[in-house]
Amino acid sequence: MNLNSIFQFLVPKDKKFFPLFEEASKNLTLLAETLHEAINVPKAEREDYFRKIEELEGKIEEITHSTHLELSRNFITPFDREDIHSLIKAIDNVADYMHGAASRMRLYQVEKITKSIRKLTEINLEACQLIGIAIKELKDLDGNHKKIADVCKKINKLESKADTVFDKAVADIFENETDAKNIIKYKEVLSALESASDKCKSVSNVLEQISVKHS
């Protein structure tokens, strides 16, 4: 048994941070699901979904704040304090950008949902679901390094896929769209969705970093 394993064995089981991580990732997945549902209904029916997205983003902000408070109150943490901060902040950033995409659709009154927007919301939903899986594996770092690494690889592949979808979508807009307002609208929405996938990769990087430190 290495020194890290001995230390982890002696430290009391965490009852504060893991529930916060799990609550944040659960709300993140729900936000991604709600956004995906919003783009698959007519424009007139989207308002309820947008309000729900706003509420979920607010909940994740509250969880982020609670995590920072717990960090200031607790000397013993399940892993490095900076990693706890980085992980909850990275999850919060994903929520911010998905909320940003929804806000732009709402503000710009986007009516037609393109295939690229649908594809990016699908990618982000899958990435958020994977984040939830990896978060649950953090509870047993000694036995779950490979599982976390495999999930992180999948998230990174999804981010690369999102980049390809985004680049092609922007090229198509500039080639086929003649209305300058529509070009701005769609590029803003697509940019927010693509940034959300980048932030999912940031979550993956933090998870991998935590896993490697405890291997």
CSV table of C-alpha atoms in Angstrom, one decimal:
chain,number,residue,atom,x,y,z
A,1,MET,CA,0.0,0.0,0.0
A,2,ASN,CA,1.6,3.3,-1.0
A,3,LEU,CA,1.6,6.5,1.1
A,4,ASN,CA,-1.3,8.0,-0.8
A,5,SER,CA,-3.5,4.9,-0.1
A,6,ILE,CA,-2.5,4.9,3.6
A,7,PHE,CA,-3.4,8.5,3.9
A,8,GLN,CA,-6.8,8.0,2.1
A,9,PHE,CA,-7.5,5.0,4.5
A,10,LEU,CA,-6.9,7.2,7.5
A,11,VAL,CA,-8.9,10.2,6.4
A,12,PRO,CA,-12.6,10.0,7.4
A,13,LYS,CA,-15.0,9.3,4.5
A,14,ASP,CA,-16.1,12.6,2.9
A,15,LYS,CA,-19.7,13.5,3.5
A,16,LYS,CA,-19.6,17.1,2.3
A,17,PHE,CA,-17.8,17.5,-1.1
A,18,PHE,CA,-18.9,14.3,-3.0
A,19,PRO,CA,-22.6,15.1,-2.4
A,20,LEU,CA,-22.0,18.6,-3.8
A,21,PHE,CA,-20.2,17.3,-6.8
A,22,GLU,CA,-23.0,14.7,-7.5
A,23,GLU,CA,-25.7,17.3,-7.1
A,24,ALA,CA,-23.9,19.7,-9.4
A,25,SER,CA,-23.4,17.0,-12.1
A,26,LYS,CA,-27.0,15.9,-11.8
A,27,ASN,CA,-28.3,19.4,-12.4
A,28,LEU,CA,-25.8,19.8,-15.2
A,29,THR,CA,-27.2,16.8,-17.0
A,30,LEU,CA,-30.7,18.0,-16.4
A,31,LEU,CA,-29.8,21.4,-17.9
A,32,ALA,CA,-28.3,19.7,-21.0
A,33,GLU,CA,-31.4,17.5,-21.3
A,34,THR,CA,-33.7,20.6,-21.0
A,35,LEU,CA,-31.7,22.5,-23.6
A,36,HIS,CA,-31.9,19.5,-26.0
A,37,GLU,CA,-35.7,19.3,-25.4
A,38,ALA,CA,-36.1,23.1,-26.0
A,39,ILE,CA,-34.7,22.9,-29.5
A,40,ASN,CA,-37.0,20.1,-30.4
A,41,VAL,CA,-40.2,22.0,-29.8
A,42,PRO,CA,-41.8,24.9,-31.8
A,43,LYS,CA,-40.5,28.4,-30.9
A,44,ALA,CA,-43.8,29.3,-29.1
A,45,GLU,CA,-43.3,26.4,-26.6
A,46,ARG,CA,-39.7,27.1,-25.7
A,47,GLU,CA,-40.2,29.7,-22.9
A,48,ASP,CA,-40.9,27.1,-20.2
A,49,TYR,CA,-37.7,25.3,-21.1
A,50,PHE,CA,-35.7,28.5,-21.1
A,51,ARG,CA,-37.0,29.3,-17.6
A,52,LYS,CA,-36.1,25.9,-16.3
A,53,ILE,CA,-32.6,26.2,-17.8
A,54,GLU,CA,-32.2,29.5,-15.9
A,55,GLU,CA,-33.3,27.9,-12.6
A,56,LEU,CA,-30.9,25.0,-13.1
A,57,GLU,CA,-28.0,27.3,-13.9
A,58,GLY,CA,-28.8,29.2,-10.7
A,59,LYS,CA,-28.8,26.0,-8.7
A,60,ILE,CA,-25.4,25.1,-10.0
A,61,GLU,CA,-24.1,28.5,-9.0
A,62,GLU,CA,-25.4,28.0,-5.5
A,63,ILE,CA,-23.7,24.6,-5.3
A,64,THR,CA,-20.5,26.2,-6.5
A,65,HIS,CA,-20.8,28.8,-3.8
A,66,SER,CA,-21.6,26.1,-1.1
A,67,THR,CA,-18.5,24.2,-2.2
A,68,HIS,CA,-16.3,27.2,-1.8
A,69,LEU,CA,-17.8,27.8,1.7
A,70,GLU,CA,-17.0,24.1,2.7
A,71,LEU,CA,-13.4,24.6,1.5
A,72,SER,CA,-13.0,27.5,3.8
A,73,ARG,CA,-14.5,25.6,6.7
A,74,ASN,CA,-12.8,22.2,6.3
A,75,PHE,CA,-9.1,21.5,6.8
A,76,ILE,CA,-9.4,17.8,5.7
A,77,THR,CA,-10.6,17.3,2.1
A,78,PRO,CA,-10.9,14.1,0.0
A,79,PHE,CA,-8.3,15.5,-2.5
A,80,ASP,CA,-6.3,18.6,-3.1
A,81,ARG,CA,-8.2,21.9,-2.4
A,82,GLU,CA,-7.2,23.4,-5.7
A,83,ASP,CA,-8.6,20.4,-7.5
A,84,ILE,CA,-11.9,20.7,-5.7
A,85,HIS,CA,-12.0,24.4,-6.6
A,86,SER,CA,-11.1,23.6,-10.3
A,87,LEU,CA,-13.6,20.8,-10.6
A,88,ILE,CA,-16.7,22.7,-9.3
A,89,LYS,CA,-15.7,25.8,-11.3
A,90,ALA,CA,-15.3,23.7,-14.5
A,91,ILE,CA,-18.8,22.2,-14.0
A,92,ASP,CA,-20.2,25.7,-13.4
A,93,ASN,CA,-18.5,26.9,-16.6
A,94,VAL,CA,-20.3,24.2,-18.7
A,95,ALA,CA,-23.6,25.3,-17.2
A,96,ASP,CA,-22.8,29.0,-17.9
A,97,TYR,CA,-22.2,28.4,-21.6
A,98,MET,CA,-25.3,26.1,-22.1
A,99,HIS,CA,-27.3,28.7,-20.4
A,100,GLY,CA,-25.7,31.3,-22.6
A,101,ALA,CA,-26.8,29.4,-25.7
A,102,ALA,CA,-30.4,29.2,-24.5
A,103,SER,CA,-30.3,33.0,-23.6
A,104,ARG,CA,-29.1,33.8,-27.1
A,105,MET,CA,-31.9,31.7,-28.7
A,106,ARG,CA,-34.4,33.5,-26.5
A,107,LEU,CA,-33.0,37.0,-27.0
A,108,TYR,CA,-32.5,36.7,-30.7
A,109,GLN,CA,-35.8,35.0,-31.2
A,110,VAL,CA,-34.2,32.1,-33.1
A,111,GLU,CA,-37.0,30.2,-34.9
A,112,LYS,CA,-35.4,27.7,-37.2
A,113,ILE,CA,-33.2,25.2,-35.4
A,114,THR,CA,-30.4,23.9,-37.7
A,115,LYS,CA,-29.0,20.3,-37.7
A,116,SER,CA,-25.7,21.7,-36.3
A,117,ILE,CA,-27.4,23.2,-33.3
A,118,ARG,CA,-29.2,19.9,-32.7
A,119,LYS,CA,-25.9,18.0,-33.1
A,120,LEU,CA,-24.1,20.2,-30.6
A,121,THR,CA,-26.8,19.9,-28.0
A,122,GLU,CA,-26.6,16.1,-28.4
A,123,ILE,CA,-22.9,16.1,-28.0
A,124,ASN,CA,-23.1,18.3,-24.9
A,125,LEU,CA,-25.8,16.2,-23.4
A,126,GLU,CA,-23.7,13.0,-23.9
A,127,ALA,CA,-20.6,14.7,-22.4
A,128,CYS,CA,-22.6,15.9,-19.3
A,129,GLN,CA,-23.9,12.4,-18.8
A,130,LEU,CA,-20.3,11.1,-18.9
A,131,ILE,CA,-19.2,13.7,-16.4
A,132,GLY,CA,-21.9,12.4,-14.1
A,133,ILE,CA,-20.5,8.9,-14.4
A,134,ALA,CA,-16.9,10.0,-13.7
A,135,ILE,CA,-18.0,12.1,-10.7
A,136,LYS,CA,-19.5,8.9,-9.1
A,137,GLU,CA,-16.3,7.0,-9.7
A,138,LEU,CA,-14.3,9.6,-7.7
A,139,LYS,CA,-15.5,8.1,-4.4
A,140,ASP,CA,-13.2,5.1,-4.9
A,141,LEU,CA,-10.1,6.6,-6.6
A,142,ASP,CA,-8.0,3.5,-5.6
A,143,GLY,CA,-10.1,1.2,-7.8
A,144,ASN,CA,-11.5,3.4,-10.5
A,145,HIS,CA,-8.6,5.0,-12.3
A,146,LYS,CA,-9.2,3.1,-15.5
A,147,LYS,CA,-12.9,3.8,-15.5
A,148,ILE,CA,-12.3,7.6,-15.0
A,149,ALA,CA,-9.6,7.5,-17.7
A,150,ASP,CA,-12.0,5.8,-20.2
A,151,VAL,CA,-14.8,8.3,-19.5
A,152,CYS,CA,-12.4,11.2,-20.0
A,153,LYS,CA,-11.2,9.8,-23.3
A,154,LYS,CA,-14.9,9.7,-24.5
A,155,ILE,CA,-15.5,13.3,-23.4
A,156,ASN,CA,-12.3,14.4,-25.2
A,157,LYS,CA,-13.5,12.7,-28.4
A,158,LEU,CA,-16.9,14.4,-28.1
A,159,GLU,CA,-15.1,17.8,-27.8
A,160,SER,CA,-13.2,17.1,-31.0
A,161,LYS,CA,-16.4,16.1,-32.7
A,162,ALA,CA,-18.1,19.4,-31.5
A,163,ASP,CA,-15.2,21.4,-33.0
A,164,THR,CA,-15.7,19.7,-36.4
A,165,VAL,CA,-19.5,20.3,-36.3
A,166,PHE,CA,-18.9,23.9,-35.3
A,167,ASP,CA,-16.4,24.6,-38.1
A,168,LYS,CA,-18.6,23.1,-40.7
A,169,ALA,CA,-21.7,24.9,-39.5
A,170,VAL,CA,-19.9,28.3,-39.5
A,171,ALA,CA,-18.6,27.7,-43.0
A,172,ASP,CA,-22.1,26.8,-44.2
A,173,ILE,CA,-23.6,30.0,-42.6
A,174,PHE,CA,-21.1,32.3,-44.4
A,175,GLU,CA,-21.6,30.4,-47.7
A,176,ASN,CA,-25.4,30.1,-47.7
A,177,GLU,CA,-26.9,32.8,-45.4
A,178,THR,CA,-27.4,36.2,-47.0
A,179,ASP,CA,-29.1,38.0,-44.0
A,180,ALA,CA,-26.4,39.5,-41.8
A,181,LYS,CA,-28.6,39.4,-38.7
A,182,ASN,CA,-29.1,35.6,-39.2
A,183,ILE,CA,-25.4,35.1,-39.5
A,184,ILE,CA,-24.8,36.9,-36.2
A,185,LYS,CA,-27.7,35.0,-34.5
A,186,TYR,CA,-26.6,31.5,-35.5
A,187,LYS,CA,-22.9,32.1,-35.0
A,188,GLU,CA,-23.5,33.4,-31.5
A,189,VAL,CA,-25.6,30.3,-30.6
A,190,LEU,CA,-23.2,27.9,-32.2
A,191,SER,CA,-20.2,29.6,-30.4
A,192,ALA,CA,-21.9,29.2,-27.0
A,193,LEU,CA,-22.6,25.5,-27.6
A,194,GLU,CA,-19.1,24.8,-28.9
A,195,SER,CA,-17.7,26.6,-25.9
A,196,ALA,CA,-19.8,24.4,-23.6
A,197,SER,CA,-18.2,21.3,-25.2
A,198,ASP,CA,-14.7,22.9,-24.6
A,199,LYS,CA,-15.7,23.4,-20.9
A,200,CYS,CA,-16.8,19.7,-20.7
A,201,LYS,CA,-13.2,18.9,-21.8
A,202,SER,CA,-11.9,21.1,-19.0
A,203,VAL,CA,-14.0,19.1,-16.5
A,204,SER,CA,-12.5,15.9,-18.0
A,205,ASN,CA,-8.9,17.4,-17.6
A,206,VAL,CA,-9.5,18.1,-13.9
A,207,LEU,CA,-11.0,14.6,-13.3
A,208,GLU,CA,-8.0,13.0,-15.1
A,209,GLN,CA,-5.6,15.2,-13.0
A,210,ILE,CA,-7.3,14.1,-9.8
A,211,SER,CA,-7.2,10.5,-10.8
A,212,VAL,CA,-3.5,10.5,-11.8
A,213,LYS,CA,-2.5,12.2,-8.5
A,214,HIS,CA,-4.2,9.3,-6.6
A,215,SER,CA,-2.9,6.5,-8.8
